[in-house]
Amino acid sequence: MPVTIYPAPHGANALTQTTFAKTARQLLPYSENEQVKNDHIIQSTFKKLDGKNLSSINNGFVDSAVSAYNQHYNLIIRPEDVWFSILTQFNFNVNANSEKLRSTFVAHEGQKELIIDDLSDIKSRDGSGVFGVDWGKFSFKMTKMIAQNIKDPSLREWILPTFTTTTKDDQTVASIIMMATLKNFFSYGCGIACGIPSVTLLGEQSDWEQILTKVERLSTFGKEPTQWLELLRPVLKRFVSNFDAPNSDEAKDFWQKIAHRSGGGSGPSYLSGWITAFCFWNTKGKAYYDPKYNPPAEGDTMHTMGSDTPVLVLDGARYHRIETDEVPSGWASVPVKLIDDLVITETVMVAGSLGYEASSSGKDLHKKPGETALDTLAPVTGWFMYETKSQDEIAAEKTAAKEAELKRHEDRMREIKENYKVDW
């Protein structure tokens, strides 16, 4: 069953935010939102937002955790939040080093085209949606096709979560992240015609043990993923042990070291603490972590080294710092072509940790007895699929395609007449 740790002795503060997303599009990451054409989101996790206090942020897990720590909010974490954070970071690394890793994943050169033509098992229940397809089922089916075309098919099983908290939407999120991670090897198409008051870890202890076991595979992907594993392992071990002793001083101390913010003013502000284990690479796959500046150390410490930014050490692993505006995005995206007769519709699938949900714990606020409010954050994961061409562009392509087809037909008829010309 879930476990709750109380790192700080005080109650939570109320969120100062009063405005939340009213539409699914408002939850789409800003950089992706700009590309949406026709105001047309084909499908997403977020169907009805009524009664939900959802907000879009760049990295749902990291930003929620840091906000909860700095602003004294409660925090709720699912196993999927942590696993998807790991997967999106892994995605950045693989895409930045795809040629170095090519022989690890595939035997072919370039991008191999994977097209799903049989839609019989991925139709939406009510026939709604573009081409009547459930695009969540499409992504899940695509991972099966990927597994048939990579050297180690067990990669799919490793990526897709099976925790006690896992939903079908979570399976879709992981499927899209898998597609995005391997997008340099494959192209995809569909033919149609300051102290946290409380932290709640959802799921069972076995779910968190499963994540701890899963990450060991990272060492097979090269030097940097192995360095990353050394940072993840101490954190994940403590997630597991929290279930055995949630009220221990060790558990409370661990969550007090999740993040530390320093600097600011006219210069940059920095983020340190174990949360930076989930910020190993930027979105271009360049490592923030440099072992030269983060040599192994003994024990568990939080101390300063020539600056006001504390350096955290857990089980000998020294955690790096990053600038607060360098927190990498918590999602991944991949292009997908929808092939309808002569016209190709360009779409993009986005999945990952896209925001947070605010709720009330029902407990008294800090220094406000008898008063309750929104005081709890929980990362929100989900997925989107949207068009990247406007209706005018699509119409122009259809017209051009028809004209080209008509010209080919006329040329063919002319050729036939010339070949069968009879001299009387």
Tab-separated table of C-alpha atoms in Angstrom:
chain	number	residue	atom	x	y	z
A	1	MET	CA	0.000	0.000	0.000
A	2	PRO	CA	1.130	3.636	-0.428
A	3	VAL	CA	3.404	5.179	2.174
A	4	THR	CA	3.614	8.775	3.429
A	5	ILE	CA	6.748	10.397	4.848
A	6	TYR	CA	6.625	13.621	6.888
A	7	PRO	CA	10.051	15.267	6.405
A	8	ALA	CA	9.024	18.579	8.012
A	9	PRO	CA	7.109	19.036	11.293
A	10	HIS	CA	4.776	21.717	9.927
A	11	GLY	CA	1.639	21.656	7.782
A	12	ALA	CA	1.474	22.608	4.115
A	13	ASN	CA	1.004	26.039	2.590
A	14	ALA	CA	-1.855	26.868	0.236
A	15	LEU	CA	-1.057	27.212	-3.463
A	16	THR	CA	-1.087	30.822	-4.573
A	17	GLN	CA	-2.066	29.754	-8.076
A	18	THR	CA	-5.753	30.232	-8.876
A	19	THR	CA	-5.880	29.684	-12.652
A	20	PHE	CA	-5.615	26.239	-14.217
A	21	ALA	CA	-5.907	24.703	-17.681
A	22	LYS	CA	-9.382	24.720	-19.193
A	23	THR	CA	-8.544	22.852	-22.404
A	24	ALA	CA	-6.257	19.986	-23.348
A	25	ARG	CA	-4.256	22.255	-25.647
A	26	GLN	CA	-3.299	24.452	-22.683
A	27	LEU	CA	-1.489	21.425	-21.233
A	28	LEU	CA	0.574	20.834	-24.370
A	29	PRO	CA	4.216	21.915	-23.907
A	30	TYR	CA	4.736	25.444	-25.261
A	31	SER	CA	7.339	24.488	-27.866
A	32	GLU	CA	4.964	21.845	-29.250
A	33	ASN	CA	1.874	24.055	-28.959
A	34	GLU	CA	3.290	26.468	-31.519
A	35	GLN	CA	3.330	23.710	-34.143
A	36	VAL	CA	-0.319	22.668	-33.792
A	37	LYS	CA	-2.216	23.452	-36.985
A	38	ASN	CA	-5.977	23.779	-37.485
A	39	ASP	CA	-6.289	24.022	-33.697
A	40	HIS	CA	-6.480	20.268	-34.101
A	41	ILE	CA	-5.295	17.925	-31.392
A	42	ILE	CA	-6.130	14.533	-32.859
A	43	GLN	CA	-6.205	12.672	-29.544
A	44	SER	CA	-4.777	12.965	-26.039
A	45	THR	CA	-4.970	11.682	-22.491
A	46	PHE	CA	-6.803	14.784	-21.386
A	47	LYS	CA	-10.432	14.465	-22.476
A	48	LYS	CA	-12.366	16.146	-19.667
A	49	LEU	CA	-10.696	18.679	-17.392
A	50	ASP	CA	-13.796	19.632	-15.398
A	51	GLY	CA	-13.042	19.651	-11.688
A	52	LYS	CA	-9.315	19.063	-12.203
A	53	ASN	CA	-6.689	21.640	-11.263
A	54	LEU	CA	-4.100	20.897	-13.962
A	55	SER	CA	-1.199	23.092	-15.086
A	56	SER	CA	1.402	22.672	-17.808
A	57	ILE	CA	5.079	22.764	-16.823
A	58	ASN	CA	8.272	21.777	-18.597
A	59	ASN	CA	9.063	18.776	-16.394
A	60	GLY	CA	6.141	17.480	-14.359
A	61	PHE	CA	8.180	15.388	-11.919
A	62	VAL	CA	11.222	17.591	-11.329
A	63	ASP	CA	9.372	20.918	-11.289
A	64	SER	CA	6.609	19.588	-9.010
A	65	ALA	CA	9.163	18.195	-6.571
A	66	VAL	CA	11.195	21.413	-6.496
A	67	SER	CA	8.066	23.570	-6.104
A	68	ALA	CA	6.776	21.374	-3.291
A	69	TYR	CA	10.119	21.646	-1.514
A	70	ASN	CA	10.562	25.394	-1.962
A	71	GLN	CA	6.946	26.422	-1.337
A	72	HIS	CA	6.070	23.885	1.384
A	73	TYR	CA	3.437	21.897	-0.505
A	74	ASN	CA	2.639	18.227	-0.039
A	75	LEU	CA	3.817	15.931	-2.834
A	76	ILE	CA	2.345	12.761	-4.336
A	77	ILE	CA	4.517	10.586	-6.588
A	78	ARG	CA	3.578	7.540	-8.654
A	79	PRO	CA	6.134	4.931	-9.772
A	80	GLU	CA	5.361	6.010	-13.346
A	81	ASP	CA	6.430	9.603	-12.591
A	82	VAL	CA	9.922	8.432	-11.709
A	83	TRP	CA	10.150	5.812	-14.452
A	84	PHE	CA	9.040	8.218	-17.197
A	85	SER	CA	11.551	10.769	-15.932
A	86	ILE	CA	14.248	8.130	-16.352
A	87	LEU	CA	12.975	7.134	-19.805
A	88	THR	CA	12.853	10.695	-21.175
A	89	GLN	CA	16.399	11.345	-19.981
A	90	PHE	CA	17.480	8.076	-21.622
A	91	ASN	CA	15.717	9.246	-24.797
A	92	PHE	CA	17.829	12.432	-24.920
A	93	ASN	CA	21.033	10.424	-24.589
A	94	VAL	CA	20.160	7.847	-27.252
A	95	ASN	CA	19.110	10.475	-29.805
A	96	ALA	CA	22.284	12.492	-29.205
A	97	ASN	CA	24.466	9.403	-29.656
A	98	SER	CA	22.405	7.375	-32.116
A	99	GLU	CA	25.274	6.492	-34.449
A	100	LYS	CA	27.516	5.414	-31.585
A	101	LEU	CA	24.684	3.264	-30.223
A	102	ARG	CA	23.319	2.048	-33.570
A	103	SER	CA	24.983	-1.360	-33.356
A	104	THR	CA	23.583	-1.791	-29.840
A	105	PHE	CA	19.995	-1.411	-30.999
A	106	VAL	CA	19.701	-2.324	-34.692
A	107	ALA	CA	21.475	-4.085	-37.534
A	108	HIS	CA	20.363	-1.729	-40.323
A	109	GLU	CA	21.641	1.637	-41.535
A	110	GLY	CA	19.574	4.796	-41.750
A	111	GLN	CA	15.894	4.843	-40.830
A	112	LYS	CA	13.806	1.754	-41.435
A	113	GLU	CA	10.199	2.608	-42.247
A	114	LEU	CA	7.623	0.907	-40.039
A	115	ILE	CA	4.063	1.160	-41.356
A	116	ILE	CA	0.936	-0.249	-39.696
A	117	ASP	CA	-1.550	-1.180	-42.434
A	118	ASP	CA	-3.873	-3.489	-40.509
A	119	LEU	CA	-6.071	-1.230	-38.390
A	120	SER	CA	-8.606	-3.885	-37.391
A	121	ASP	CA	-7.294	-4.238	-33.843
A	122	ILE	CA	-6.609	-0.548	-33.158
A	123	LYS	CA	-9.957	0.967	-34.114
A	124	SER	CA	-11.577	3.296	-31.590
A	125	ARG	CA	-14.632	1.860	-29.858
A	126	ASP	CA	-17.075	4.397	-31.274
A	127	GLY	CA	-15.332	4.918	-34.607
A	128	SER	CA	-14.390	8.468	-33.673
A	129	GLY	CA	-11.038	10.125	-34.268
A	130	VAL	CA	-8.942	10.531	-37.392
A	131	PHE	CA	-9.471	7.435	-39.582
A	132	GLY	CA	-11.447	5.937	-36.680
A	133	VAL	CA	-8.173	4.871	-35.040
A	134	ASP	CA	-7.333	4.796	-31.338
A	135	TRP	CA	-3.844	6.315	-31.532
A	136	GLY	CA	-2.954	5.019	-28.081
A	137	LYS	CA	-3.437	1.478	-29.382
A	138	PHE	CA	-1.466	2.480	-32.491
A	139	SER	CA	1.595	3.422	-30.417
A	140	PHE	CA	1.352	0.221	-28.361
A	141	LYS	CA	1.143	-1.884	-31.540
A	142	MET	CA	4.067	0.048	-33.023
A	143	THR	CA	6.287	-0.985	-30.086
A	144	LYS	CA	5.600	-4.613	-30.994
A	145	MET	CA	6.758	-3.889	-34.535
A	146	ILE	CA	9.843	-2.126	-33.178
A	147	ALA	CA	10.624	-5.152	-30.996
A	148	GLN	CA	10.625	-7.312	-34.134
A	149	ASN	CA	13.201	-5.033	-35.765
A	150	ILE	CA	15.747	-4.462	-32.989
A	151	LYS	CA	18.527	-6.712	-31.789
A	152	ASP	CA	17.147	-7.183	-28.292
A	153	PRO	CA	13.324	-7.412	-28.239
A	154	SER	CA	13.352	-7.390	-24.416
A	155	LEU	CA	13.970	-3.635	-24.628
A	156	ARG	CA	10.210	-3.220	-25.098
A	157	GLU	CA	9.434	-5.158	-21.925
A	158	TRP	CA	12.035	-3.078	-20.066
A	159	ILE	CA	10.509	0.213	-21.196
A	160	LEU	CA	6.786	-0.508	-20.765
A	161	PRO	CA	5.732	-0.250	-17.085
A	162	THR	CA	3.721	-2.937	-15.310
A	163	PHE	CA	3.432	-1.399	-11.854
A	164	THR	CA	0.332	-1.837	-9.710
A	165	THR	CA	-0.534	1.777	-10.551
A	166	THR	CA	-0.019	1.485	-14.318
A	167	THR	CA	-2.950	2.458	-16.555
A	168	LYS	CA	-3.545	2.079	-20.287
A	169	ASP	CA	-2.624	5.746	-20.700
A	170	ASP	CA	0.692	5.029	-18.941
A	171	GLN	CA	1.348	2.203	-21.397
A	172	THR	CA	0.686	4.661	-24.227
A	173	VAL	CA	3.033	7.264	-22.733
A	174	ALA	CA	5.815	4.680	-22.475
A	175	SER	CA	5.103	3.431	-26.014
A	176	ILE	CA	5.443	6.931	-27.482
A	177	ILE	CA	8.649	7.536	-25.507
A	178	MET	CA	10.022	4.260	-26.914
A	179	MET	CA	9.149	5.411	-30.449
A	180	ALA	CA	10.834	8.769	-29.766
A	181	THR	CA	13.939	7.111	-28.303
A	182	LEU	CA	14.493	5.065	-31.464
A	183	LYS	CA	13.328	7.656	-34.029
A	184	ASN	CA	16.810	7.961	-35.574
A	185	PHE	CA	16.641	4.254	-36.425
A	186	PHE	CA	12.994	4.108	-37.526
A	187	SER	CA	10.331	6.286	-39.134
A	188	TYR	CA	6.721	5.585	-38.253
A	189	GLY	CA	3.555	5.653	-40.286
A	190	CYS	CA	-0.027	4.478	-40.448
A	191	GLY	CA	-1.420	3.480	-43.844
A	192	ILE	CA	-5.047	3.905	-44.568
A	193	ALA	CA	-6.203	4.182	-47.318
A	194	CYS	CA	12.135	24.345	1.692
A	195	GLY	CA	10.868	21.635	3.361
A	196	ILE	CA	8.158	19.375	2.055
A	197	PRO	CA	5.381	18.766	4.619
A	198	SER	CA	4.552	15.297	3.295
A	199	VAL	CA	5.487	12.991	0.439
A	200	THR	CA	3.239	10.111	-0.579
A	201	LEU	CA	4.699	7.312	-2.688
A	202	LEU	CA	1.838	5.557	-4.452
A	203	GLY	CA	1.771	1.912	-5.438
A	204	GLU	CA	3.397	-1.022	-3.680
A	205	GLN	CA	6.974	-1.389	-2.481
A	206	SER	CA	7.402	-4.026	-5.204
A	207	ASP	CA	6.757	-1.340	-7.849
A	208	TRP	CA	9.679	0.729	-6.616
A	209	GLU	CA	11.852	-2.388	-6.302
A	210	GLN	CA	11.023	-3.080	-9.944
A	211	ILE	CA	12.320	0.360	-10.980
A	212	LEU	CA	15.499	-0.225	-8.954
A	213	THR	CA	16.016	-3.498	-10.829
A	214	LYS	CA	15.168	-2.032	-14.233
A	215	VAL	CA	17.738	0.783	-14.100
A	216	GLU	CA	20.636	-1.693	-13.825
A	217	ARG	CA	20.257	-2.215	-17.576
A	218	LEU	CA	21.466	1.355	-18.163
A	219	SER	CA	25.053	0.190	-17.674
A	220	THR	CA	24.829	-1.699	-20.975
A	221	PHE	CA	24.383	1.530	-22.973
A	222	GLY	CA	27.758	3.158	-22.458
A	223	LYS	CA	29.871	5.323	-20.176
A	224	GLU	CA	27.481	8.196	-19.476
A	225	PRO	CA	24.435	5.988	-18.784
A	226	THR	CA	26.624	4.037	-16.347
A	227	GLN	CA	27.595	7.274	-14.582
A	228	TRP	CA	23.926	8.190	-14.457
A	229	LEU	CA	23.077	4.821	-12.917
A	230	GLU	CA	25.483	5.556	-10.063
A	231	LEU	CA	23.383	8.648	-9.240
A	232	LEU	CA	20.002	6.963	-9.637
A	233	ARG	CA	20.754	3.874	-7.566
A	234	PRO	CA	21.118	5.581	-4.130
A	235	VAL	CA	17.919	7.588	-4.696
A	236	LEU	CA	15.841	4.613	-5.801
A	237	LYS	CA	17.148	2.489	-2.915
A	238	ARG	CA	15.767	5.084	-0.521
A	239	PHE	CA	12.414	5.143	-2.295
A	240	VAL	CA	12.219	1.421	-1.559
A	241	SER	CA	13.391	1.670	2.061
A	242	ASN	CA	10.852	4.441	2.752
A	243	PHE	CA	8.154	1.756	2.730
A	244	ASP	CA	9.881	-0.057	5.610
A	245	ALA	CA	10.465	2.967	7.841
A	246	PRO	CA	8.542	6.048	6.627
A	247	ASN	CA	8.782	7.741	10.026
A	248	SER	CA	12.520	7.226	10.474
A	249	ASP	CA	14.951	10.130	10.700
A	250	GLU	CA	16.735	8.702	7.665
A	251	ALA	CA	13.579	8.884	5.530
A	252	LYS	CA	12.816	12.450	6.615
A	253	ASP	CA	16.423	13.522	6.069
A	254	PHE	CA	16.417	12.064	2.545
A	255	TRP	CA	13.412	14.137	1.478
A	256	GLN	CA	14.885	17.258	3.046
A	257	LYS	CA	17.783	16.837	0.624
A	258	ILE	CA	15.668	16.587	-2.522
A	259	ALA	CA	16.584	20.088	-3.666
A	260	HIS	CA	18.427	23.225	-2.690
A	261	ARG	CA	18.161	26.506	-4.542
A	262	SER	CA	20.924	29.093	-4.276
A	263	GLY	CA	22.221	32.165	-6.036
A	264	GLY	CA	19.942	34.519	-7.900
A	265	GLY	CA	19.989	38.301	-7.795
A	266	SER	CA	21.962	39.581	-10.770
A	267	GLY	CA	23.508	36.163	-11.417
A	268	PRO	CA	22.172	32.683	-12.121
A	269	SER	CA	20.397	30.577	-9.513
A	270	TYR	CA	21.366	26.939	-9.054
A	271	LEU	CA	19.595	23.729	-8.188
A	272	SER	CA	21.328	20.976	-6.255
A	273	GLY	CA	20.227	17.950	-4.228
A	274	TRP	CA	19.318	14.455	-5.388
A	275	ILE	CA	16.631	15.714	-7.794
A	276	THR	CA	19.464	16.503	-10.236
A	277	ALA	CA	19.847	12.751	-10.762
A	278	PHE	CA	16.782	13.186	-12.976
A	279	CYS	CA	18.490	16.025	-14.859
A	280	PHE	CA	21.597	14.241	-16.156
A	281	TRP	CA	21.264	15.344	-19.820
A	282	ASN	CA	19.752	18.382	-21.483
A	283	THR	CA	17.266	17.948	-24.338
A	284	LYS	CA	20.168	17.780	-26.830
A	285	GLY	CA	21.693	14.859	-24.960
A	286	LYS	CA	24.621	16.851	-23.542
A	287	ALA	CA	25.457	15.765	-19.995
A	288	TYR	CA	25.170	18.309	-17.195
A	289	TYR	CA	27.094	15.886	-14.999
A	290	ASP	CA	30.884	15.958	-15.217
A	291	PRO	CA	32.712	13.310	-13.138
A	292	LYS	CA	35.783	15.566	-13.076
A	293	TYR	CA	33.898	18.025	-10.874
A	294	ASN	CA	31.885	15.379	-9.042
A	295	PRO	CA	34.377	12.767	-7.822
A	296	PRO	CA	33.137	9.938	-5.598
A	297	ALA	CA	33.099	10.683	-1.875
A	298	GLU	CA	32.499	8.739	1.296
A	299	GLY	CA	29.266	8.496	3.232
A	300	ASP	CA	26.183	10.695	3.011
A	301	THR	CA	26.779	14.417	3.305
A	302	MET	CA	25.394	17.810	2.355
A	303	HIS	CA	28.168	20.371	2.391
A	304	THR	CA	29.519	23.345	0.478
A	305	MET	CA	32.625	23.447	-1.668
A	306	GLY	CA	33.678	26.989	-2.446
A	307	SER	CA	30.124	28.214	-3.065
A	308	ASP	CA	26.804	28.563	-1.310
A	309	THR	CA	25.394	25.640	-3.298
A	310	PRO	CA	25.509	22.514	-1.102
A	311	VAL	CA	26.961	19.364	-2.597
A	312	LEU	CA	25.008	16.222	-1.773
A	313	VAL	CA	26.660	12.832	-1.417
A	314	LEU	CA	24.623	9.621	-1.083
A	315	ASP	CA	26.345	6.250	-0.798
A	316	GLY	CA	29.499	7.870	-2.141
A	317	ALA	CA	27.793	9.349	-5.221
A	318	ARG	CA	28.228	13.115	-5.523
A	319	TYR	CA	25.283	14.963	-7.098
A	320	HIS	CA	25.870	17.811	-9.544
A	321	ARG	CA	24.197	21.200	-9.691
A	322	ILE	CA	22.438	22.842	-12.633
A	323	GLU	CA	21.088	26.304	-13.286
A	324	THR	CA	17.394	26.471	-12.423
A	325	ASP	CA	16.430	27.465	-15.960
A	326	GLU	CA	18.232	24.417	-17.363
A	327	VAL	CA	15.829	21.775	-16.034
A	328	PRO	CA	15.304	19.537	-19.101
A	329	SER	CA	11.829	18.838	-20.401
A	330	GLY	CA	10.096	15.784	-19.017
A	331	TRP	CA	8.592	14.620	-22.309
A	332	ALA	CA	9.575	13.247	-25.701
A	333	SER	CA	8.106	13.676	-29.179
A	334	VAL	CA	8.153	11.695	-32.405
A	335	PRO	CA	6.808	12.397	-35.934
A	336	VAL	CA	4.243	9.988	-37.398
A	337	LYS	CA	2.960	9.990	-40.992
A	338	LEU	CA	-0.696	9.239	-41.721
A	339	ILE	CA	-0.901	7.974	-45.291
A	340	ASP	CA	-4.336	8.468	-46.836
A	341	ASP	CA	-4.316	7.493	-50.519
A	342	LEU	CA	-2.206	10.178	-52.220
A	343	VAL	CA	-1.839	12.564	-49.286
A	344	ILE	CA	0.504	12.282	-46.315
A	345	THR	CA	-0.629	14.044	-43.139
A	346	GLU	CA	2.278	15.010	-40.902
A	347	THR	CA	1.566	14.527	-37.188
A	348	VAL	CA	3.547	14.485	-33.966
A	349	MET	CA	3.035	12.353	-30.859
A	350	VAL	CA	4.150	13.830	-27.524
A	351	ALA	CA	4.316	11.929	-24.231
A	352	GLY	CA	5.803	12.213	-20.780
A	353	SER	CA	5.548	14.255	-17.619
A	354	LEU	CA	3.640	17.282	-18.879
A	355	GLY	CA	2.416	19.112	-15.794
A	356	TYR	CA	1.017	18.790	-12.314
A	357	GLU	CA	-2.340	18.470	-10.591
A	358	ALA	CA	-3.137	20.499	-7.504
A	359	SER	CA	-5.423	19.104	-4.814
A	360	SER	CA	-6.242	19.531	-1.147
A	361	SER	CA	-4.982	17.146	1.513
A	362	GLY	CA	-7.902	18.177	3.718
A	363	LYS	CA	-5.491	18.972	6.540
A	364	ASP	CA	-4.974	22.309	8.283
A	365	LEU	CA	-2.661	24.729	6.524
A	366	HIS	CA	0.613	25.813	8.090
A	367	LYS	CA	-0.092	28.410	10.822
A	368	LYS	CA	-3.774	28.508	9.768
A	369	PRO	CA	-5.680	26.101	12.036
A	370	GLY	CA	-9.056	25.034	10.710
A	371	GLU	CA	-8.287	26.302	7.198
A	372	THR	CA	-7.801	24.045	4.162
A	373	ALA	CA	-6.964	24.777	0.521
A	374	LEU	CA	-5.095	23.409	-2.487
A	375	ASP	CA	-1.840	22.357	-0.814
A	376	THR	CA	-0.667	19.247	-2.666
A	377	LEU	CA	1.088	18.704	-6.002
A	378	ALA	CA	1.232	15.538	-8.079
A	379	PRO	CA	3.070	15.230	-11.413
A	380	VAL	CA	0.772	14.538	-14.372
A	381	THR	CA	1.805	12.266	-17.232
A	382	GLY	CA	-0.006	12.026	-20.531
A	383	TRP	CA	0.206	12.109	-24.300
A	384	PHE	CA	-0.964	14.102	-27.316
A	385	MET	CA	-1.173	13.622	-31.048
A	386	TYR	CA	-1.585	16.658	-33.287
A	387	GLU	CA	-1.378	17.806	-36.912
A	388	THR	CA	1.503	19.942	-38.161
A	389	LYS	CA	-0.092	21.062	-41.442
A	390	SER	CA	-2.867	23.598	-41.902
A	391	GLN	CA	-6.069	22.834	-43.811
A	392	ASP	CA	-4.860	25.067	-46.660
A	393	GLU	CA	-1.592	23.117	-46.891
A	394	ILE	CA	-3.461	19.803	-46.877
A	395	ALA	CA	-5.939	21.033	-49.518
A	396	ALA	CA	-3.079	22.269	-51.712
A	397	GLU	CA	-1.322	18.904	-51.438
A	398	LYS	CA	-4.509	17.039	-52.344
A	399	THR	CA	-5.009	19.264	-55.382
A	400	ALA	CA	-1.384	18.811	-56.440
A	401	ALA	CA	-1.635	15.047	-55.935
A	402	LYS	CA	-4.805	14.824	-58.054
A	403	GLU	CA	-3.258	16.955	-60.796
A	404	ALA	CA	-0.126	14.793	-60.766
A	405	GLU	CA	-2.237	11.632	-60.950
A	406	LEU	CA	-4.281	13.081	-63.835
A	407	LYS	CA	-1.103	14.029	-65.713
A	408	ARG	CA	0.313	10.507	-65.229
A	409	HIS	CA	-2.933	9.090	-66.605
A	410	GLU	CA	-2.889	11.416	-69.635
A	411	ASP	CA	0.765	10.599	-70.329
A	412	ARG	CA	-0.025	6.893	-70.118
A	413	MET	CA	-2.972	7.182	-72.517
A	414	ARG	CA	-0.837	9.176	-74.962
A	415	GLU	CA	1.844	6.476	-74.786
A	416	ILE	CA	-0.728	3.747	-75.457
A	417	LYS	CA	-2.128	5.588	-78.481
A	418	GLU	CA	1.334	6.068	-79.932
A	419	ASN	CA	2.258	2.406	-79.430
A	420	TYR	CA	-0.922	1.182	-81.133
A	421	LYS	CA	-0.956	3.714	-83.952
A	422	VAL	CA	-1.915	2.038	-87.261
A	423	ASP	CA	-0.901	3.300	-90.701
A	424	TRP	CA	-3.711	2.705	-93.259
